[in-house]
PDB file of C-alpha atoms in Angstrom:
ATOM      1  CA  MET A   1     -83.915-109.909 -72.405  1.00  0.00           C
ATOM      2  CA  SER A   2     -86.967-109.504 -70.188  1.00  0.00           C
ATOM      3  CA  ARG A   3     -86.901-108.910 -66.438  1.00  0.00           C
ATOM      4  CA  GLN A   4     -87.292-112.047 -64.239  1.00  0.00           C
ATOM      5  CA  PRO A   5     -89.213-112.437 -60.997  1.00  0.00           C
ATOM      6  CA  LEU A   6     -86.791-112.248 -58.034  1.00  0.00           C
ATOM      7  CA  ARG A   7     -88.782-115.134 -56.335  1.00  0.00           C
ATOM      8  CA  VAL A   8     -87.831-117.411 -59.319  1.00  0.00           C
ATOM      9  CA  ALA A   9     -84.256-116.617 -59.125  1.00  0.00           C
ATOM     10  CA  ILE A  10     -84.140-117.213 -55.386  1.00  0.00           C
ATOM     11  CA  LEU A  11     -85.846-120.531 -55.729  1.00  0.00           C
ATOM     12  CA  GLU A  12     -83.375-121.764 -58.392  1.00  0.00           C
ATOM     13  CA  ALA A  13     -80.534-120.567 -56.155  1.00  0.00           C
ATOM     14  CA  GLU A  14     -82.014-122.565 -53.235  1.00  0.00           C
ATOM     15  CA  ARG A  15     -82.330-125.636 -55.397  1.00  0.00           C
ATOM     16  CA  ILE A  16     -78.630-125.469 -56.465  1.00  0.00           C
ATOM     17  CA  LEU A  17     -77.396-124.894 -52.897  1.00  0.00           C
ATOM     18  CA  ALA A  18     -79.568-127.700 -51.454  1.00  0.00           C
ATOM     19  CA  ALA A  19     -78.077-130.060 -54.150  1.00  0.00           C
ATOM     20  CA  ALA A  20     -74.543-129.070 -53.118  1.00  0.00           C
ATOM     21  CA  GLY A  21     -75.259-129.907 -49.548  1.00  0.00           C
ATOM     22  CA  VAL A  22     -75.297-126.462 -48.078  1.00  0.00           C
ATOM     23  CA  ALA A  23     -77.008-126.607 -44.609  1.00  0.00           C
ATOM     24  CA  THR A  24     -79.158-123.460 -45.029  1.00  0.00           C
ATOM     25  CA  PRO A  25     -79.943-123.096 -48.711  1.00  0.00           C
ATOM     26  CA  ARG A  26     -82.909-120.798 -48.470  1.00  0.00           C
ATOM     27  CA  ASN A  27     -81.124-118.533 -46.001  1.00  0.00           C
ATOM     28  CA  ASP A  28     -77.897-118.314 -48.123  1.00  0.00           C
ATOM     29  CA  ALA A  29     -79.889-117.701 -51.373  1.00  0.00           C
ATOM     30  CA  GLU A  30     -81.831-114.825 -49.834  1.00  0.00           C
ATOM     31  CA  LEU A  31     -78.747-113.314 -48.229  1.00  0.00           C
ATOM     32  CA  LEU A  32     -76.794-113.525 -51.565  1.00  0.00           C
ATOM     33  CA  ALA A  33     -79.786-112.032 -53.345  1.00  0.00           C
ATOM     34  CA  ALA A  34     -79.866-109.153 -50.764  1.00  0.00           C
ATOM     35  CA  HIS A  35     -76.263-108.568 -51.255  1.00  0.00           C
ATOM     36  CA  VAL A  36     -76.352-108.392 -55.065  1.00  0.00           C
ATOM     37  CA  LEU A  37     -79.339-105.855 -54.691  1.00  0.00           C
ATOM     38  CA  GLY A  38     -77.759-103.790 -51.974  1.00  0.00           C
ATOM     39  CA  VAL A  39     -80.876-104.144 -49.796  1.00  0.00           C
ATOM     40  CA  GLU A  40     -81.691-105.702 -46.496  1.00  0.00           C
ATOM     41  CA  ARG A  41     -82.921-109.261 -46.594  1.00  0.00           C
ATOM     42  CA  GLY A  42     -86.271-108.282 -45.111  1.00  0.00           C
ATOM     43  CA  LYS A  43     -86.861-105.937 -48.187  1.00  0.00           C
ATOM     44  CA  LEU A  44     -86.585-108.644 -50.669  1.00  0.00           C
ATOM     45  CA  PRO A  45     -90.320-108.890 -51.176  1.00  0.00           C
ATOM     46  CA  MET A  46     -90.228-105.361 -52.302  1.00  0.00           C
ATOM     47  CA  VAL A  47     -88.272-106.194 -55.336  1.00  0.00           C
ATOM     48  CA  PRO A  48     -90.601-108.213 -57.595  1.00  0.00           C
ATOM     49  CA  LEU A  49     -88.631-108.096 -60.744  1.00  0.00           C
ATOM     50  CA  VAL A  50     -84.887-107.941 -61.498  1.00  0.00           C
ATOM     51  CA  ASP A  51     -82.866-107.309 -64.549  1.00  0.00           C
ATOM     52  CA  PRO A  52     -80.740-110.087 -66.161  1.00  0.00           C
ATOM     53  CA  PRO A  53     -77.450-108.640 -64.855  1.00  0.00           C
ATOM     54  CA  VAL A  54     -78.762-109.101 -61.328  1.00  0.00           C
ATOM     55  CA  VAL A  55     -79.715-112.785 -62.101  1.00  0.00           C
ATOM     56  CA  ASP A  56     -76.231-113.350 -63.650  1.00  0.00           C
ATOM     57  CA  ALA A  57     -74.486-111.651 -60.638  1.00  0.00           C
ATOM     58  CA  LEU A  58     -76.604-113.781 -58.344  1.00  0.00           C
ATOM     59  CA  GLY A  59     -75.733-117.013 -60.366  1.00  0.00           C
ATOM     60  CA  LYS A  60     -72.167-116.457 -60.181  1.00  0.00           C
ATOM     61  CA  LEU A  61     -72.221-116.193 -56.303  1.00  0.00           C
ATOM     62  CA  VAL A  62     -74.446-119.123 -55.949  1.00  0.00           C
ATOM     63  CA  THR A  63     -72.104-121.131 -58.112  1.00  0.00           C
ATOM     64  CA  ARG A  64     -69.222-120.279 -55.784  1.00  0.00           C
ATOM     65  CA  ARG A  65     -71.333-121.000 -52.760  1.00  0.00           C
ATOM     66  CA  ALA A  66     -72.261-124.424 -54.118  1.00  0.00           C
ATOM     67  CA  ARG A  67     -68.426-124.974 -54.264  1.00  0.00           C
ATOM     68  CA  ARG A  68     -68.778-124.399 -50.435  1.00  0.00           C
ATOM     69  CA  GLU A  69     -66.953-121.155 -50.281  1.00  0.00           C
ATOM     70  CA  PRO A  70     -68.105-119.519 -47.018  1.00  0.00           C
ATOM     71  CA  LEU A  71     -71.212-117.269 -47.340  1.00  0.00           C
ATOM     72  CA  GLN A  72     -69.470-114.578 -45.337  1.00  0.00           C
ATOM     73  CA  HIS A  73     -66.507-114.498 -47.769  1.00  0.00           C
ATOM     74  CA  LEU A  74     -68.849-114.029 -50.660  1.00  0.00           C
ATOM     75  CA  ILE A  75     -70.825-111.121 -49.070  1.00  0.00           C
ATOM     76  CA  GLY A  76     -67.628-109.865 -47.100  1.00  0.00           C
ATOM     77  CA  THR A  77     -69.364-109.504 -43.757  1.00  0.00           C
ATOM     78  CA  ALA A  78     -70.053-111.436 -40.659  1.00  0.00           C
ATOM     79  CA  TRP A  79     -72.573-110.138 -37.965  1.00  0.00           C
ATOM     80  CA  MET A  80     -72.478-110.010 -34.176  1.00  0.00           C
ATOM     81  CA  GLY A  81     -74.954-107.951 -32.072  1.00  0.00           C
ATOM     82  CA  ALA A  82     -75.611-104.644 -33.934  1.00  0.00           C
ATOM     83  CA  ILE A  83     -72.329-104.599 -36.069  1.00  0.00           C
ATOM     84  CA  GLY A  84     -70.854-106.343 -38.990  1.00  0.00           C
ATOM     85  CA  VAL A  85     -67.192-106.944 -39.597  1.00  0.00           C
ATOM     86  CA  SER A  86     -65.141-107.795 -42.582  1.00  0.00           C
ATOM     87  CA  VAL A  87     -63.927-111.440 -42.961  1.00  0.00           C
ATOM     88  CA  GLY A  88     -62.185-113.208 -45.558  1.00  0.00           C
ATOM     89  CA  PRO A  89     -59.206-115.686 -46.319  1.00  0.00           C
ATOM     90  CA  GLY A  90     -56.950-116.209 -43.314  1.00  0.00           C
ATOM     91  CA  VAL A  91     -59.300-115.555 -40.553  1.00  0.00           C
ATOM     92  CA  PHE A  92     -61.953-117.604 -38.686  1.00  0.00           C
ATOM     93  CA  VAL A  93     -65.446-116.817 -39.859  1.00  0.00           C
ATOM     94  CA  PRO A  94     -67.689-116.061 -36.824  1.00  0.00           C
ATOM     95  CA  ARG A  95     -70.820-118.228 -36.505  1.00  0.00           C
ATOM     96  CA  PRO A  96     -74.354-117.213 -35.650  1.00  0.00           C
ATOM     97  CA  GLU A  97     -74.308-119.503 -32.669  1.00  0.00           C
ATOM     98  CA  THR A  98     -71.866-117.278 -30.818  1.00  0.00           C
ATOM     99  CA  GLU A  99     -74.631-114.535 -30.692  1.00  0.00           C
ATOM    100  CA  LEU A 100     -76.035-116.446 -27.709  1.00  0.00           C
ATOM    101  CA  MET A 101     -72.650-116.249 -25.712  1.00  0.00           C
ATOM    102  CA  PHE A 102     -72.305-112.681 -26.768  1.00  0.00           C
ATOM    103  CA  ALA A 103     -75.808-111.944 -25.239  1.00  0.00           C
ATOM    104  CA  TRP A 104     -75.088-113.766 -22.132  1.00  0.00           C
ATOM    105  CA  GLY A 105     -72.032-111.839 -21.686  1.00  0.00           C
ATOM    106  CA  LEU A 106     -73.630-108.425 -22.222  1.00  0.00           C
ATOM    107  CA  ALA A 107     -76.377-109.437 -19.705  1.00  0.00           C
ATOM    108  CA  THR A 108     -73.553-109.944 -16.950  1.00  0.00           C
ATOM    109  CA  LEU A 109     -72.403-106.373 -17.495  1.00  0.00           C
ATOM    110  CA  GLU A 110     -75.813-104.775 -16.797  1.00  0.00           C
ATOM    111  CA  GLY A 111     -75.468-102.334 -13.787  1.00  0.00           C
ATOM    112  CA  LYS A 112     -71.724-102.393 -13.957  1.00  0.00           C
ATOM    113  CA  ARG A 113     -70.200 -98.917 -14.849  1.00  0.00           C
ATOM    114  CA  ASN A 114     -66.990 -98.671 -17.003  1.00  0.00           C
ATOM    115  CA  PRO A 115     -66.505-102.554 -17.136  1.00  0.00           C
ATOM    116  CA  ILE A 116     -63.331-104.102 -18.287  1.00  0.00           C
ATOM    117  CA  VAL A 117     -63.746-107.006 -20.806  1.00  0.00           C
ATOM    118  CA  VAL A 118     -61.183-109.220 -22.353  1.00  0.00           C
ATOM    119  CA  ASP A 119     -61.720-111.232 -25.466  1.00  0.00           C
ATOM    120  CA  LEU A 120     -59.269-114.100 -25.816  1.00  0.00           C
ATOM    121  CA  CYS A 121     -58.685-115.588 -29.339  1.00  0.00           C
ATOM    122  CA  THR A 122     -60.259-112.533 -30.911  1.00  0.00           C
ATOM    123  CA  GLY A 123     -59.840-113.564 -34.664  1.00  0.00           C
ATOM    124  CA  SER A 124     -61.670-110.929 -36.636  1.00  0.00           C
ATOM    125  CA  GLY A 125     -62.265-108.946 -33.508  1.00  0.00           C
ATOM    126  CA  VAL A 126     -66.090-109.476 -33.710  1.00  0.00           C
ATOM    127  CA  LEU A 127     -66.769-110.301 -29.970  1.00  0.00           C
ATOM    128  CA  ALA A 128     -64.653-107.394 -28.797  1.00  0.00           C
ATOM    129  CA  LEU A 129     -66.167-104.963 -31.271  1.00  0.00           C
ATOM    130  CA  ALA A 130     -69.618-105.953 -30.792  1.00  0.00           C
ATOM    131  CA  THR A 131     -69.182-105.456 -26.966  1.00  0.00           C
ATOM    132  CA  ALA A 132     -67.491-102.028 -27.464  1.00  0.00           C
ATOM    133  CA  ASN A 133     -70.369-100.957 -29.553  1.00  0.00           C
ATOM    134  CA  ALA A 134     -72.953-102.293 -27.164  1.00  0.00           C
ATOM    135  CA  ARG A 135     -71.190-100.798 -24.112  1.00  0.00           C
ATOM    136  CA  PRO A 136     -69.461 -97.642 -25.051  1.00  0.00           C
ATOM    137  CA  ASP A 137     -68.340 -97.160 -21.424  1.00  0.00           C
ATOM    138  CA  ALA A 138     -66.372-100.358 -21.485  1.00  0.00           C
ATOM    139  CA  VAL A 139     -62.611-100.843 -21.736  1.00  0.00           C
ATOM    140  CA  VAL A 140     -62.271-103.788 -24.167  1.00  0.00           C
ATOM    141  CA  HIS A 141     -59.020-105.801 -24.517  1.00  0.00           C
ATOM    142  CA  ALA A 142     -58.709-108.331 -27.364  1.00  0.00           C
ATOM    143  CA  VAL A 143     -55.827-110.652 -28.167  1.00  0.00           C
ATOM    144  CA  ASP A 144     -54.844-113.263 -30.821  1.00  0.00           C
ATOM    145  CA  ILE A 145     -51.572-115.101 -31.683  1.00  0.00           C
ATOM    146  CA  ASP A 146     -52.182-115.010 -35.462  1.00  0.00           C
ATOM    147  CA  HIS A 147     -50.782-111.948 -37.333  1.00  0.00           C
ATOM    148  CA  THR A 148     -53.131-112.314 -40.164  1.00  0.00           C
ATOM    149  CA  ALA A 149     -56.043-112.581 -38.032  1.00  0.00           C
ATOM    150  CA  LEU A 150     -54.913-109.380 -36.219  1.00  0.00           C
ATOM    151  CA  ALA A 151     -54.633-107.671 -39.526  1.00  0.00           C
ATOM    152  CA  TRP A 152     -58.419-108.388 -40.020  1.00  0.00           C
ATOM    153  CA  ALA A 153     -59.097-107.293 -36.421  1.00  0.00           C
ATOM    154  CA  ARG A 154     -57.210-103.999 -36.821  1.00  0.00           C
ATOM    155  CA  ARG A 155     -59.239-103.273 -40.127  1.00  0.00           C
ATOM    156  CA  ASN A 156     -62.412-104.029 -38.346  1.00  0.00           C
ATOM    157  CA  ALA A 157     -61.448-101.949 -35.138  1.00  0.00           C
ATOM    158  CA  ASP A 158     -60.405 -98.974 -37.357  1.00  0.00           C
ATOM    159  CA  ALA A 159     -63.780 -99.130 -39.067  1.00  0.00           C
ATOM    160  CA  ARG A 160     -65.739 -99.272 -35.820  1.00  0.00           C
ATOM    161  CA  ALA A 161     -63.843 -96.404 -34.310  1.00  0.00           C
ATOM    162  CA  ALA A 162     -64.477 -94.360 -37.530  1.00  0.00           C
ATOM    163  CA  ALA A 163     -68.099 -95.041 -37.001  1.00  0.00           C
ATOM    164  CA  GLY A 164     -67.924 -93.623 -33.477  1.00  0.00           C
ATOM    165  CA  ASP A 165     -67.556 -96.792 -31.235  1.00  0.00           C
ATOM    166  CA  THR A 166     -65.032 -96.718 -28.315  1.00  0.00           C
ATOM    167  CA  PRO A 167     -61.924 -98.150 -29.804  1.00  0.00           C
ATOM    168  CA  ALA A 168     -61.062-101.680 -28.635  1.00  0.00           C
ATOM    169  CA  ARG A 169     -57.427-102.479 -27.632  1.00  0.00           C
ATOM    170  CA  LEU A 170     -55.677-105.097 -29.693  1.00  0.00           C
ATOM    171  CA  TYR A 171     -52.728-107.207 -28.710  1.00  0.00           C
ATOM    172  CA  ALA A 172     -50.564-109.816 -30.172  1.00  0.00           C
ATOM    173  CA  GLY A 173     -50.370-112.603 -27.659  1.00  0.00           C
ATOM    174  CA  ASP A 174     -50.637-116.271 -26.772  1.00  0.00           C
ATOM    175  CA  VAL A 175     -53.489-117.406 -24.531  1.00  0.00           C
ATOM    176  CA  THR A 176     -51.297-120.310 -23.356  1.00  0.00           C
ATOM    177  CA  ASP A 177     -48.904-117.798 -21.861  1.00  0.00           C
ATOM    178  CA  PRO A 178     -49.500-117.913 -18.008  1.00  0.00           C
ATOM    179  CA  THR A 179     -48.442-114.244 -17.779  1.00  0.00           C
ATOM    180  CA  LEU A 180     -50.894-112.863 -20.530  1.00  0.00           C
ATOM    181  CA  PHE A 181     -52.658-109.736 -19.360  1.00  0.00           C
ATOM    182  CA  SER A 182     -51.087-110.082 -15.824  1.00  0.00           C
ATOM    183  CA  GLU A 183     -51.442-106.454 -15.297  1.00  0.00           C
ATOM    184  CA  LEU A 184     -55.262-106.936 -15.331  1.00  0.00           C
ATOM    185  CA  ASP A 185     -55.263-109.860 -12.650  1.00  0.00           C
ATOM    186  CA  GLY A 186     -58.237-109.475 -10.512  1.00  0.00           C
ATOM    187  CA  GLN A 187     -59.755-106.500 -12.417  1.00  0.00           C
ATOM    188  CA  VAL A 188     -61.668-107.897 -15.372  1.00  0.00           C
ATOM    189  CA  ASP A 189     -65.548-108.028 -15.371  1.00  0.00           C
ATOM    190  CA  LEU A 190     -66.033-110.237 -18.250  1.00  0.00           C
ATOM    191  CA  VAL A 191     -63.856-112.764 -20.067  1.00  0.00           C
ATOM    192  CA  LEU A 192     -65.212-113.949 -23.557  1.00  0.00           C
ATOM    193  CA  CYS A 193     -63.560-116.641 -25.597  1.00  0.00           C
ATOM    194  CA  ASN A 194     -64.448-118.473 -28.839  1.00  0.00           C
ATOM    195  CA  PRO A 195     -61.273-120.593 -29.123  1.00  0.00           C
ATOM    196  CA  PRO A 196     -60.213-123.386 -31.289  1.00  0.00           C
ATOM    197  CA  TYR A 197     -61.917-126.329 -29.876  1.00  0.00           C
ATOM    198  CA  VAL A 198     -62.624-129.065 -32.514  1.00  0.00           C
ATOM    199  CA  PRO A 199     -60.757-132.371 -31.600  1.00  0.00           C
ATOM    200  CA  SER A 200     -58.013-133.193 -34.086  1.00  0.00           C
ATOM    201  CA  GLY A 201     -58.987-135.609 -36.853  1.00  0.00           C
ATOM    202  CA  THR A 202     -62.659-134.578 -36.677  1.00  0.00           C
ATOM    203  CA  ALA A 203     -64.583-134.332 -40.093  1.00  0.00           C
ATOM    204  CA  VAL A 204     -65.722-130.712 -40.593  1.00  0.00           C
ATOM    205  CA  PRO A 205     -67.655-129.135 -43.393  1.00  0.00           C
ATOM    206  CA  PRO A 206     -65.784-127.915 -46.516  1.00  0.00           C
ATOM    207  CA  GLU A 207     -66.333-124.245 -45.563  1.00  0.00           C
ATOM    208  CA  VAL A 208     -64.187-125.073 -42.449  1.00  0.00           C
ATOM    209  CA  ALA A 209     -61.790-127.585 -43.799  1.00  0.00           C
ATOM    210  CA  GLU A 210     -60.829-125.453 -46.794  1.00  0.00           C
ATOM    211  CA  HIS A 211     -61.193-121.964 -45.654  1.00  0.00           C
ATOM    212  CA  ASP A 212     -60.927-121.379 -41.921  1.00  0.00           C
ATOM    213  CA  PRO A 213     -57.342-121.548 -40.535  1.00  0.00           C
ATOM    214  CA  ALA A 214     -56.775-124.931 -39.007  1.00  0.00           C
ATOM    215  CA  HIS A 215     -55.017-123.380 -35.922  1.00  0.00           C
ATOM    216  CA  ALA A 216     -58.255-121.476 -35.147  1.00  0.00           C
ATOM    217  CA  VAL A 217     -60.493-124.616 -35.360  1.00  0.00           C
ATOM    218  CA  PHE A 218     -58.509-127.679 -33.936  1.00  0.00           C
ATOM    219  CA  SER A 219     -57.075-128.013 -30.511  1.00  0.00           C
ATOM    220  CA  GLY A 220     -55.429-131.277 -29.633  1.00  0.00           C
ATOM    221  CA  THR A 221     -56.943-134.807 -29.533  1.00  0.00           C
ATOM    222  CA  ASP A 222     -59.781-133.863 -27.232  1.00  0.00           C
ATOM    223  CA  GLY A 223     -60.203-130.329 -28.446  1.00  0.00           C
ATOM    224  CA  LEU A 224     -59.406-128.855 -25.053  1.00  0.00           C
ATOM    225  CA  ASP A 225     -55.778-127.829 -25.191  1.00  0.00           C
ATOM    226  CA  VAL A 226     -56.494-124.176 -25.566  1.00  0.00           C
ATOM    227  CA  ILE A 227     -59.619-124.114 -23.404  1.00  0.00           C
ATOM    228  CA  ARG A 228     -57.607-125.512 -20.438  1.00  0.00           C
ATOM    229  CA  CYS A 229     -55.375-122.489 -20.717  1.00  0.00           C
ATOM    230  CA  VAL A 230     -58.307-120.090 -21.057  1.00  0.00           C
ATOM    231  CA  VAL A 231     -59.837-121.262 -17.887  1.00  0.00           C
ATOM    232  CA  ALA A 232     -56.664-120.698 -15.933  1.00  0.00           C
ATOM    233  CA  THR A 233     -56.394-117.345 -17.474  1.00  0.00           C
ATOM    234  CA  ALA A 234     -60.004-116.448 -16.726  1.00  0.00           C
ATOM    235  CA  ALA A 235     -59.609-117.621 -13.083  1.00  0.00           C
ATOM    236  CA  ARG A 236     -56.638-115.176 -12.787  1.00  0.00           C
ATOM    237  CA  LEU A 237     -58.046-112.240 -14.541  1.00  0.00           C
ATOM    238  CA  LEU A 238     -61.712-112.047 -13.089  1.00  0.00           C
ATOM    239  CA  ARG A 239     -62.651-109.732 -10.240  1.00  0.00           C
ATOM    240  CA  ILE A 240     -65.056-110.714  -7.577  1.00  0.00           C
ATOM    241  CA  ASP A 241     -68.438-111.299  -9.336  1.00  0.00           C
ATOM    242  CA  GLY A 242     -66.714-111.094 -12.740  1.00  0.00           C
ATOM    243  CA  ALA A 243     -67.873-113.652 -15.409  1.00  0.00           C
ATOM    244  CA  VAL A 244     -66.375-115.876 -18.100  1.00  0.00           C
ATOM    245  CA  ALA A 245     -68.117-117.459 -21.077  1.00  0.00           C
ATOM    246  CA  ILE A 246     -66.270-120.083 -23.199  1.00  0.00           C
ATOM    247  CA  GLU A 247     -67.632-121.432 -26.500  1.00  0.00           C
ATOM    248  CA  HIS A 248     -66.843-125.118 -27.017  1.00  0.00           C
ATOM    249  CA  ASP A 249     -67.521-128.213 -29.214  1.00  0.00           C
ATOM    250  CA  ASP A 250     -70.940-129.943 -28.829  1.00  0.00           C
ATOM    251  CA  THR A 251     -68.980-132.943 -27.193  1.00  0.00           C
ATOM    252  CA  HIS A 252     -67.828-130.733 -24.463  1.00  0.00           C
ATOM    253  CA  GLY A 253     -71.091-130.281 -22.596  1.00  0.00           C
ATOM    254  CA  ASP A 254     -69.531-131.982 -19.382  1.00  0.00           C
ATOM    255  CA  SER A 255     -65.796-131.373 -19.878  1.00  0.00           C
ATOM    256  CA  VAL A 256     -65.680-127.719 -20.071  1.00  0.00           C
ATOM    257  CA  PRO A 257     -68.020-127.249 -17.128  1.00  0.00           C
ATOM    258  CA  ALA A 258     -65.776-129.618 -15.205  1.00  0.00           C
ATOM    259  CA  LEU A 259     -62.670-127.577 -16.101  1.00  0.00           C
ATOM    260  CA  LEU A 260     -64.332-124.419 -14.858  1.00  0.00           C
ATOM    261  CA  GLY A 261     -65.615-126.281 -11.673  1.00  0.00           C
ATOM    262  CA  ALA A 262     -62.172-127.440 -10.935  1.00  0.00           C
ATOM    263  CA  ARG A 263     -61.053-123.913 -10.053  1.00  0.00           C
ATOM    264  CA  ARG A 264     -62.053-123.236  -6.536  1.00  0.00           C
ATOM    265  CA  VAL A 265     -62.403-119.467  -7.248  1.00  0.00           C
ATOM    266  CA  LEU A 266     -64.966-120.130 -10.028  1.00  0.00           C
ATOM    267  CA  THR A 267     -68.640-120.836  -9.005  1.00  0.00           C
ATOM    268  CA  ASP A 268     -72.078-120.835 -10.638  1.00  0.00           C
ATOM    269  CA  VAL A 269     -70.856-123.130 -13.398  1.00  0.00           C
ATOM    270  CA  HIS A 270     -73.369-123.553 -16.217  1.00  0.00           C
ATOM    271  CA  ASP A 271     -73.416-125.104 -19.701  1.00  0.00           C
ATOM    272  CA  HIS A 272     -75.646-123.545 -22.346  1.00  0.00           C
ATOM    273  CA  GLU A 273     -77.209-124.930 -25.519  1.00  0.00           C
ATOM    274  CA  ASP A 274     -77.368-123.456 -28.935  1.00  0.00           C
ATOM    275  CA  LEU A 275     -80.661-122.926 -30.900  1.00  0.00           C
ATOM    276  CA  ALA A 276     -80.459-126.582 -32.292  1.00  0.00           C
ATOM    277  CA  GLY A 277     -80.195-127.892 -28.581  1.00  0.00           C
ATOM    278  CA  ARG A 278     -76.524-128.712 -28.644  1.00  0.00           C
ATOM    279  CA  PRO A 279     -74.128-127.850 -25.926  1.00  0.00           C
ATOM    280  CA  ARG A 280     -72.298-124.803 -27.112  1.00  0.00           C
ATOM    281  CA  PHE A 281     -70.728-122.491 -24.364  1.00  0.00           C
ATOM    282  CA  ALA A 282     -70.001-122.695 -20.658  1.00  0.00           C
ATOM    283  CA  THR A 283     -70.090-119.955 -18.123  1.00  0.00           C
ATOM    284  CA  ALA A 284     -68.869-119.264 -14.634  1.00  0.00           C
ATOM    285  CA  ARG A 285     -68.509-116.314 -12.098  1.00  0.00           C
ATOM    286  CA  ARG A 286     -65.612-115.462  -9.761  1.00  0.00           C
ATOM    287  CA  GLY A 287     -66.711-116.296  -6.294  1.00  0.00           C
TER     288      GLY A 287
END
């Protein structure tokens, strides 16, 4: 069989994914093609023709993506900052939107030496590990209640340490425990949290409903059960001028800032939109 233009294979993949209701068909088609070829997405134009086995391999992945398996499960990696982490069944898949909160958090650490950072509800460990990569001088603590998630986080932490990053410190713990990290009270420069925040009963895409752990997605009738505890924990952990950033549902643009503002020790409360203009994360500082 003759070689085929890669452009044609990607267009066909995009058509199939769009018909299946995938939100970003072109993006996913190109990332799957790059994964099959073992090249960066930006180098796809440098591969004009591909052999039939490549087309077949791409087609198999596209079929699975059209069944709404998460893209990150198919390529095995989710990205944050300058690093990728392994993800798969049993752990929440990090979303690109969280990059904005991560960048905000890093900006608050500028000028601070040897900062202490806490990542609550760490899941795959991606926020903690991206922070440790960007700030080698930081002491980064990360916690999750789920042992499957922690197994993924440990795998990722070991990989990043082997790559030369400062090791993050992983813990099994419950963010609703009022004594969590009590030894760090008043010492933390930055608290990051991407908690479960979707109100129970909310319709979610198949990628979420069928593949993300429900306890990492839903959080009570209003979606705020875990966030209420995170706000209390952050208020306790932060040092003066320390900062907290909490990702939230797009219906929480008023409620999460209100929860932060209700804590007298927290000031400079703001909500931030994602790239689509939806409320996505709230921030505050310890006054």
